[in-house]
PDB file of C-alpha atoms and ligand atoms in Angstrom:
ATOM      1  CA  UNK A   1      11.002-155.043  58.359  1.00  0.00           C
ATOM      2  CA  UNK A   2      10.136-158.743  58.304  1.00  0.00           C
ATOM      3  CA  UNK A   3       7.695-159.334  60.922  1.00  0.00           C
ATOM      4  CA  UNK A   4       9.076-161.935  62.734  1.00  0.00           C
ATOM      5  CA  UNK A   5      11.797-159.106  63.160  1.00  0.00           C
ATOM      6  CA  UNK A   6       9.578-156.036  63.484  1.00  0.00           C
ATOM      7  CA  UNK A   7      11.137-154.311  66.245  1.00  0.00           C
ATOM      8  CA  UNK A   8      13.858-153.464  64.030  1.00  0.00           C
ATOM      9  CA  UNK A   9      17.248-152.026  64.691  1.00  0.00           C
ATOM     10  CA  UNK A  10      16.354-148.869  67.409  1.00  0.00           C
ATOM     11  CA  UNK A  11      14.552-150.784  69.142  1.00  0.00           C
ATOM     12  CA  UNK A  12      15.967-153.926  68.521  1.00  0.00           C
ATOM     13  CA  UNK A  13      20.022-152.899  68.826  1.00  0.00           C
ATOM     14  CA  UNK A  14      20.892-149.104  69.540  1.00  0.00           C
ATOM     15  CA  UNK A  15      20.670-149.641  73.961  1.00  0.00           C
ATOM     16  CA  UNK A  16      22.318-152.795  74.161  1.00  0.00           C
ATOM     17  CA  UNK A  17      26.204-151.298  74.884  1.00  0.00           C
ATOM     18  CA  UNK A  18      26.762-154.289  75.026  1.00  0.00           C
ATOM     19  CA  UNK A  19      26.796-157.490  72.012  1.00  0.00           C
ATOM     20  CA  UNK A  20      27.250-160.128  74.794  1.00  0.00           C
ATOM     21  CA  UNK A  21      23.916-159.417  76.468  1.00  0.00           C
ATOM     22  CA  UNK A  22      22.300-158.892  72.648  1.00  0.00           C
ATOM     23  CA  UNK A  23      23.682-161.987  71.827  1.00  0.00           C
ATOM     24  CA  UNK A  24      21.918-163.864  74.829  1.00  0.00           C
ATOM     25  CA  UNK A  25      18.611-161.946  74.136  1.00  0.00           C
ATOM     26  CA  UNK A  26      18.349-163.362  70.344  1.00  0.00           C
ATOM     27  CA  UNK A  27      20.210-167.369  71.333  1.00  0.00           C
ATOM     28  CA  UNK A  28      16.955-166.689  73.770  1.00  0.00           C
ATOM     29  CA  UNK A  29      14.564-166.593  71.303  1.00  0.00           C
ATOM     30  CA  UNK A  30      16.075-169.040  69.418  1.00  0.00           C
ATOM     31  CA  UNK A  31      15.325-171.872  72.390  1.00  0.00           C
ATOM     32  CA  UNK A  32      12.000-170.972  71.905  1.00  0.00           C
ATOM     33  CA  UNK A  33      12.184-171.105  68.000  1.00  0.00           C
ATOM     34  CA  UNK A  34      14.141-173.517  66.322  1.00  0.00           C
ATOM     35  CA  UNK A  35      13.227-177.413  65.952  1.00  0.00           C
ATOM     36  CA  UNK A  36      16.758-178.510  67.194  1.00  0.00           C
ATOM     37  CA  UNK A  37      20.459-177.363  67.999  1.00  0.00           C
ATOM     38  CA  UNK A  38      19.451-173.439  68.739  1.00  0.00           C
ATOM     39  CA  UNK A  39      23.481-173.662  69.834  1.00  0.00           C
ATOM     40  CA  UNK A  40      25.342-175.297  66.797  1.00  0.00           C
ATOM     41  CA  UNK A  41      27.079-172.847  65.426  1.00  0.00           C
ATOM     42  CA  UNK A  42      29.445-172.971  61.717  1.00  0.00           C
ATOM     43  CA  UNK A  43      32.870-172.669  63.439  1.00  0.00           C
ATOM     44  CA  UNK A  44      35.856-171.088  60.817  1.00  0.00           C
ATOM     45  CA  UNK A  45      39.344-171.741  61.549  1.00  0.00           C
ATOM     46  CA  UNK A  46      43.074-170.579  59.008  1.00  0.00           C
ATOM     47  CA  UNK A  47      45.501-174.265  58.901  1.00  0.00           C
ATOM     48  CA  UNK A  48      49.256-172.931  58.304  1.00  0.00           C
ATOM     49  CA  UNK A  49      48.856-173.589  54.837  1.00  0.00           C
ATOM     50  CA  UNK A  50      46.517-170.673  54.816  1.00  0.00           C
ATOM     51  CA  UNK A  51      43.488-172.396  53.538  1.00  0.00           C
ATOM     52  CA  UNK A  52      40.287-172.359  55.355  1.00  0.00           C
ATOM     53  CA  UNK A  53      38.215-175.367  57.674  1.00  0.00           C
ATOM     54  CA  UNK A  54      34.682-175.014  58.415  1.00  0.00           C
ATOM     55  CA  UNK A  55      32.738-177.269  60.350  1.00  0.00           C
ATOM     56  CA  UNK A  56      29.574-177.371  63.226  1.00  0.00           C
ATOM     57  CA  UNK A  57      29.661-177.292  66.452  1.00  0.00           C
ATOM     58  CA  UNK A  58      27.921-176.566  69.415  1.00  0.00           C
ATOM     59  CA  UNK A  59      27.288-173.512  72.571  1.00  0.00           C
ATOM     60  CA  UNK A  60      28.081-174.646  75.239  1.00  0.00           C
ATOM     61  CA  UNK A  61      28.626-171.882  77.553  1.00  0.00           C
ATOM     62  CA  UNK A  62      28.880-168.384  76.939  1.00  0.00           C
ATOM     63  CA  UNK A  63      29.754-165.130  78.752  1.00  0.00           C
ATOM     64  CA  UNK A  64      31.912-161.839  78.566  1.00  0.00           C
ATOM     65  CA  UNK A  65      35.177-163.845  78.468  1.00  0.00           C
ATOM     66  CA  UNK A  66      34.410-165.667  75.853  1.00  0.00           C
ATOM     67  CA  UNK A  67      32.303-168.012  74.105  1.00  0.00           C
ATOM     68  CA  UNK A  68      33.274-172.076  74.420  1.00  0.00           C
ATOM     69  CA  UNK A  69      32.581-175.817  72.387  1.00  0.00           C
ATOM     70  CA  UNK A  70      33.922-178.905  72.707  1.00  0.00           C
ATOM     71  CA  UNK A  71      35.726-180.629  70.565  1.00  0.00           C
ATOM     72  CA  UNK A  72      39.197-183.624  70.901  1.00  0.00           C
ATOM     73  CA  UNK A  73      41.812-181.854  71.256  1.00  0.00           C
ATOM     74  CA  UNK A  74      44.073-183.877  68.210  1.00  0.00           C
ATOM     75  CA  UNK A  75      41.456-183.521  65.203  1.00  0.00           C
ATOM     76  CA  UNK A  76      41.544-181.109  62.335  1.00  0.00           C
ATOM     77  CA  UNK A  77      40.143-177.487  64.016  1.00  0.00           C
ATOM     78  CA  UNK A  78      42.244-178.038  66.787  1.00  0.00           C
ATOM     79  CA  UNK A  79      45.589-178.930  65.540  1.00  0.00           C
ATOM     80  CA  UNK A  80      44.123-175.542  63.299  1.00  0.00           C
ATOM     81  CA  UNK A  81      43.621-173.291  66.241  1.00  0.00           C
ATOM     82  CA  UNK A  82      46.679-174.445  67.923  1.00  0.00           C
ATOM     83  CA  UNK A  83      48.595-173.175  65.174  1.00  0.00           C
ATOM     84  CA  UNK A  84      46.419-170.600  64.425  1.00  0.00           C
ATOM     85  CA  UNK A  85      43.769-168.794  67.667  1.00  0.00           C
ATOM     86  CA  UNK A  86      42.168-166.729  65.001  1.00  0.00           C
ATOM     87  CA  UNK A  87      38.743-168.446  64.029  1.00  0.00           C
ATOM     88  CA  UNK A  88      35.234-167.006  63.197  1.00  0.00           C
ATOM     89  CA  UNK A  89      32.265-168.605  64.778  1.00  0.00           C
ATOM     90  CA  UNK A  90      29.009-168.021  62.719  1.00  0.00           C
ATOM     91  CA  UNK A  91      25.255-169.057  64.171  1.00  0.00           C
ATOM     92  CA  UNK A  92      22.233-168.717  62.124  1.00  0.00           C
ATOM     93  CA  UNK A  93      18.430-169.323  62.977  1.00  0.00           C
ATOM     94  CA  UNK A  94      16.257-170.029  60.512  1.00  0.00           C
ATOM     95  CA  UNK A  95      13.111-169.596  62.364  1.00  0.00           C
ATOM     96  CA  UNK A  96      14.144-165.620  63.497  1.00  0.00           C
ATOM     97  CA  UNK A  97      16.216-164.864  59.820  1.00  0.00           C
ATOM     98  CA  UNK A  98      19.085-163.708  62.589  1.00  0.00           C
ATOM     99  CA  UNK A  99      22.778-164.516  61.906  1.00  0.00           C
ATOM    100  CA  UNK A 100      25.206-163.903  64.302  1.00  0.00           C
ATOM    101  CA  UNK A 101      29.009-163.566  63.277  1.00  0.00           C
ATOM    102  CA  UNK A 102      31.593-163.853  65.389  1.00  0.00           C
ATOM    103  CA  UNK A 103      35.160-162.973  65.192  1.00  0.00           C
ATOM    104  CA  UNK A 104      38.416-163.374  68.031  1.00  0.00           C
ATOM    105  CA  UNK A 105      41.293-165.162  69.707  1.00  0.00           C
ATOM    106  CA  UNK A 106      40.839-168.611  70.675  1.00  0.00           C
ATOM    107  CA  UNK A 107      42.285-170.448  73.710  1.00  0.00           C
ATOM    108  CA  UNK A 108      42.269-173.638  75.997  1.00  0.00           C
ATOM    109  CA  UNK A 109      38.937-174.272  78.582  1.00  0.00           C
ATOM    110  CA  UNK A 110      40.375-174.462  82.421  1.00  0.00           C
ATOM    111  CA  UNK A 111      40.353-178.082  83.088  1.00  0.00           C
ATOM    112  CA  UNK A 112      38.543-177.397  86.103  1.00  0.00           C
ATOM    113  CA  UNK A 113      35.767-176.315  83.222  1.00  0.00           C
ATOM    114  CA  UNK A 114      36.147-179.121  80.948  1.00  0.00           C
ATOM    115  CA  UNK A 115      35.801-181.379  83.216  1.00  0.00           C
ATOM    116  CA  UNK A 116      32.581-180.166  84.817  1.00  0.00           C
ATOM    117  CA  UNK A 117      31.580-180.794  81.477  1.00  0.00           C
ATOM    118  CA  UNK A 118      32.234-183.781  80.683  1.00  0.00           C
ATOM    119  CA  UNK A 119      31.002-185.219  83.596  1.00  0.00           C
ATOM    120  CA  UNK A 120      28.096-183.936  82.679  1.00  0.00           C
ATOM    121  CA  UNK A 121      27.711-186.196  79.199  1.00  0.00           C
ATOM    122  CA  UNK A 122      25.935-189.478  78.863  1.00  0.00           C
ATOM    123  CA  UNK A 123      28.179-192.670  79.699  1.00  0.00           C
ATOM    124  CA  UNK A 124      28.466-193.602  75.780  1.00  0.00           C
ATOM    125  CA  UNK A 125      29.295-189.713  74.912  1.00  0.00           C
ATOM    126  CA  UNK A 126      31.860-190.080  77.333  1.00  0.00           C
ATOM    127  CA  UNK A 127      33.660-193.281  75.873  1.00  0.00           C
ATOM    128  CA  UNK A 128      32.709-191.812  72.416  1.00  0.00           C
ATOM    129  CA  UNK A 129      35.481-189.537  74.072  1.00  0.00           C
ATOM    130  CA  UNK A 130      37.933-191.609  74.663  1.00  0.00           C
ATOM    131  CA  UNK A 131      37.399-194.223  71.237  1.00  0.00           C
ATOM    132  CA  UNK A 132      37.089-192.222  68.495  1.00  0.00           C
ATOM    133  CA  UNK A 133      40.446-190.503  67.267  1.00  0.00           C
ATOM    134  CA  UNK A 134      38.438-187.814  65.525  1.00  0.00           C
ATOM    135  CA  UNK A 135      39.654-187.244  61.703  1.00  0.00           C
ATOM    136  CA  UNK A 136      42.238-189.378  61.288  1.00  0.00           C
ATOM    137  CA  UNK A 137      41.420-192.233  58.943  1.00  0.00           C
ATOM    138  CA  UNK A 138      38.878-194.866  59.853  1.00  0.00           C
ATOM    139  CA  UNK A 139      40.100-198.323  58.717  1.00  0.00           C
ATOM    140  CA  UNK A 140      36.193-199.482  58.782  1.00  0.00           C
ATOM    141  CA  UNK A 141      33.699-198.947  61.095  1.00  0.00           C
ATOM    142  CA  UNK A 142      34.067-201.943  62.836  1.00  0.00           C
ATOM    143  CA  UNK A 143      37.781-200.966  64.157  1.00  0.00           C
ATOM    144  CA  UNK A 144      35.381-197.674  65.582  1.00  0.00           C
ATOM    145  CA  UNK A 145      33.391-200.047  67.546  1.00  0.00           C
ATOM    146  CA  UNK A 146      35.932-202.989  68.545  1.00  0.00           C
ATOM    147  CA  UNK A 147      37.772-199.589  70.340  1.00  0.00           C
ATOM    148  CA  UNK A 148      34.486-198.855  72.140  1.00  0.00           C
ATOM    149  CA  UNK A 149      33.080-201.793  73.573  1.00  0.00           C
ATOM    150  CA  UNK A 150      38.015-201.953  74.752  1.00  0.00           C
ATOM    151  CA  UNK A 151      36.285-198.659  76.647  1.00  0.00           C
ATOM    152  CA  UNK A 152      33.217-199.742  78.251  1.00  0.00           C
ATOM    153  CA  UNK A 153      35.642-202.716  79.148  1.00  0.00           C
ATOM    154  CA  UNK A 154      37.911-200.452  80.732  1.00  0.00           C
ATOM    155  CA  UNK A 155      35.529-198.015  82.349  1.00  0.00           C
ATOM    156  CA  UNK A 156      32.573-200.398  83.369  1.00  0.00           C
ATOM    157  CA  UNK A 157      31.481-197.852  86.372  1.00  0.00           C
ATOM    158  CA  UNK A 158      29.448-195.145  84.026  1.00  0.00           C
ATOM    159  CA  UNK A 159      30.135-192.700  86.907  1.00  0.00           C
ATOM    160  CA  UNK A 160      33.838-193.632  86.796  1.00  0.00           C
ATOM    161  CA  UNK A 161      35.245-192.212  82.995  1.00  0.00           C
ATOM    162  CA  UNK A 162      37.811-190.035  83.476  1.00  0.00           C
ATOM    163  CA  UNK A 163      38.529-186.860  81.161  1.00  0.00           C
ATOM    164  CA  UNK A 164      40.548-187.326  78.300  1.00  0.00           C
ATOM    165  CA  UNK A 165      43.527-185.244  77.883  1.00  0.00           C
ATOM    166  CA  UNK A 166      42.864-185.283  74.513  1.00  0.00           C
ATOM    167  CA  UNK A 167      39.242-184.577  74.688  1.00  0.00           C
ATOM    168  CA  UNK A 168      38.556-180.080  76.281  1.00  0.00           C
ATOM    169  CA  UNK A 169      37.045-177.271  75.412  1.00  0.00           C
ATOM    170  CA  UNK A 170      37.582-174.362  73.261  1.00  0.00           C
ATOM    171  CA  UNK A 171      37.197-170.611  74.043  1.00  0.00           C
ATOM    172  CA  UNK A 172      36.630-167.941  71.651  1.00  0.00           C
ATOM    173  CA  UNK A 173      37.441-164.562  72.937  1.00  0.00           C
ATOM    174  CA  UNK A 174      35.783-162.372  70.366  1.00  0.00           C
ATOM    175  CA  UNK A 175      37.122-158.977  69.042  1.00  0.00           C
ATOM    176  CA  UNK A 176      34.180-158.303  66.695  1.00  0.00           C
ATOM    177  CA  UNK A 177      30.967-159.579  67.065  1.00  0.00           C
ATOM    178  CA  UNK A 178      27.623-158.496  64.124  1.00  0.00           C
ATOM    179  CA  UNK A 179      23.782-158.859  64.132  1.00  0.00           C
ATOM    180  CA  UNK A 180      22.157-159.568  61.118  1.00  0.00           C
ATOM    181  CA  UNK A 181      18.811-159.226  60.974  1.00  0.00           C
ATOM    182  CA  UNK A 182      16.286-160.432  58.083  1.00  0.00           C
ATOM    183  CA  UNK A 183      15.013-157.084  56.850  1.00  0.00           C
ATOM    184  CA  UNK A 184      11.826-156.942  53.225  1.00  0.00           C
ATOM    185  CA  UNK A 185      13.252-156.778  49.562  1.00  0.00           C
ATOM    186  CA  UNK A 186      16.788-157.441  51.168  1.00  0.00           C
ATOM    187  CA  UNK A 187      17.122-154.363  53.300  1.00  0.00           C
ATOM    188  CA  UNK A 188      18.676-156.276  55.535  1.00  0.00           C
ATOM    189  CA  UNK A 189      19.913-154.682  59.283  1.00  0.00           C
ATOM    190  CA  UNK A 190      23.266-154.854  60.860  1.00  0.00           C
ATOM    191  CA  UNK A 191      25.106-154.203  63.257  1.00  0.00           C
ATOM    192  CA  UNK A 192      28.615-155.067  64.319  1.00  0.00           C
ATOM    193  CA  UNK A 193      30.515-154.649  67.293  1.00  0.00           C
ATOM    194  CA  UNK A 194      34.339-153.743  68.332  1.00  0.00           C
ATOM    195  CA  UNK A 195      36.358-154.237  70.483  1.00  0.00           C
ATOM    196  CA  UNK A 196      38.350-151.376  71.838  1.00  0.00           C
ATOM    197  CA  UNK A 197      41.774-151.100  73.428  1.00  0.00           C
ATOM    198  CA  UNK A 198      39.856-149.638  76.229  1.00  0.00           C
ATOM    199  CA  UNK A 199      38.177-153.363  76.763  1.00  0.00           C
ATOM    200  CA  UNK A 200      34.808-150.620  75.669  1.00  0.00           C
ATOM    201  CA  UNK A 201      32.440-151.555  72.452  1.00  0.00           C
ATOM    202  CA  UNK A 202      31.696-149.678  69.397  1.00  0.00           C
ATOM    203  CA  UNK A 203      29.250-149.849  67.477  1.00  0.00           C
ATOM    204  CA  UNK A 204      28.431-149.634  63.762  1.00  0.00           C
ATOM    205  CA  UNK A 205      24.996-150.273  61.714  1.00  0.00           C
ATOM    206  CA  UNK A 206      26.593-152.024  58.262  1.00  0.00           C
ATOM    207  CA  UNK A 207      25.434-151.285  54.409  1.00  0.00           C
ATOM    208  CA  UNK A 208      23.039-154.889  53.812  1.00  0.00           C
TER     209      UNK A 208
HETATM  210  C1  FMN B 301      24.902-179.925  65.043  1.00  0.00           C
HETATM  211  C2  FMN B 301      26.051-180.294  64.843  1.00  0.00           C
HETATM  212  C3  FMN B 301      27.424-180.378  65.359  1.00  0.00           C
HETATM  213  C4  FMN B 301      28.165-180.750  66.096  1.00  0.00           C
HETATM  214  N1  FMN B 301      28.885-180.846  67.294  1.00  0.00           N
HETATM  215  C5  FMN B 301      29.913-180.394  67.518  1.00  0.00           C
HETATM  216  C6  FMN B 301      30.820-180.572  68.590  1.00  0.00           C
HETATM  217  O1  FMN B 301      30.782-180.003  69.592  1.00  0.00           O
HETATM  218  N2  FMN B 301      32.800-180.997  68.693  1.00  0.00           N
HETATM  219  C7  FMN B 301      32.955-181.694  67.531  1.00  0.00           C
HETATM  220  O2  FMN B 301      33.684-182.191  68.030  1.00  0.00           O
HETATM  221  N3  FMN B 301      31.924-182.064  66.402  1.00  0.00           N
HETATM  222  C8  FMN B 301      30.649-181.700  66.932  1.00  0.00           C
HETATM  223  N4  FMN B 301      30.034-181.733  65.029  1.00  0.00           N
HETATM  224  C9  FMN B 301      30.605-182.832  64.526  1.00  0.00           C
HETATM  225  C10 FMN B 301      32.084-181.782  63.496  1.00  0.00           C
HETATM  226  O3  FMN B 301      30.765-180.673  62.742  1.00  0.00           O
HETATM  227  C11 FMN B 301      32.869-182.425  62.523  1.00  0.00           C
HETATM  228  O4  FMN B 301      32.122-183.034  62.159  1.00  0.00           O
HETATM  229  C12 FMN B 301      34.255-182.890  63.332  1.00  0.00           C
HETATM  230  O5  FMN B 301      34.037-181.778  64.814  1.00  0.00           O
HETATM  231  C13 FMN B 301      35.663-183.400  62.889  1.00  0.00           C
HETATM  232  O6  FMN B 301      35.800-182.111  62.943  1.00  0.00           O
HETATM  233  P1  FMN B 301      37.300-181.344  62.436  1.00  0.00           P
HETATM  234  O7  FMN B 301      37.746-182.154  61.035  1.00  0.00           O
HETATM  235  O8  FMN B 301      37.159-180.274  61.676  1.00  0.00           O
HETATM  236  O9  FMN B 301      38.141-181.190  63.350  1.00  0.00           O
HETATM  237  C14 FMN B 301      28.818-181.599  64.987  1.00  0.00           C
HETATM  238  C15 FMN B 301      27.818-181.353  63.944  1.00  0.00           C
HETATM  239  C16 FMN B 301      26.497-181.010  63.771  1.00  0.00           C
HETATM  240  C17 FMN B 301      26.333-181.778  62.240  1.00  0.00           C
END
């Protein structure tokens, strides 16, 4: 057993029937040990053509309803989500030698939640949400810089930048969450929670 994970699977896992609670415990540890972005995760989506794509995003909220990130609703990831709501997330906390994989279905966050988060962002980030047509082809960097200046002129008051309709959050409601702990000689530990029809979670250990 790796020293960092010396609590082991029995003490760490077995008495927790809710993977959201366990995720919360691991995430809190990661916040203390990761050098940056403990909330960074890779998000995999699948396009209409069946080809997967993956990229990093930042987790901005999580609870029993799901795992939330924010983005441009016209971006590649969002177009893929609109055509296929199935998606997968993966966290890797290097400092803890741990991984969490989450699979589920994605739906929109409420406008109220999106407004709240949008308004908590810096002025520059809020202007950026207007100026960048995320994932579309950019002729030159200048084109983007000009667009930023134009939106700064349009919204000079830092306290009054409305949220663009094309910028919001997505919530992944999990039906499977797997926790992975690094082990000696690659004898890792894996525990998978799967949601049952009655909404209880079933737990299974997996071979490493
Ligand atoms: C650590 C990290 C965090 C990121 N967080 C976000 C994010 O929360 N939202 C977002 O739209 N893009 C984020 N990005 C940029 C995305 O990885 C990606 O380049 C962008 O969203 C466009 O992806 P798409 O073309 O697949 O839609 C992040 C990148 C990194 C490296």
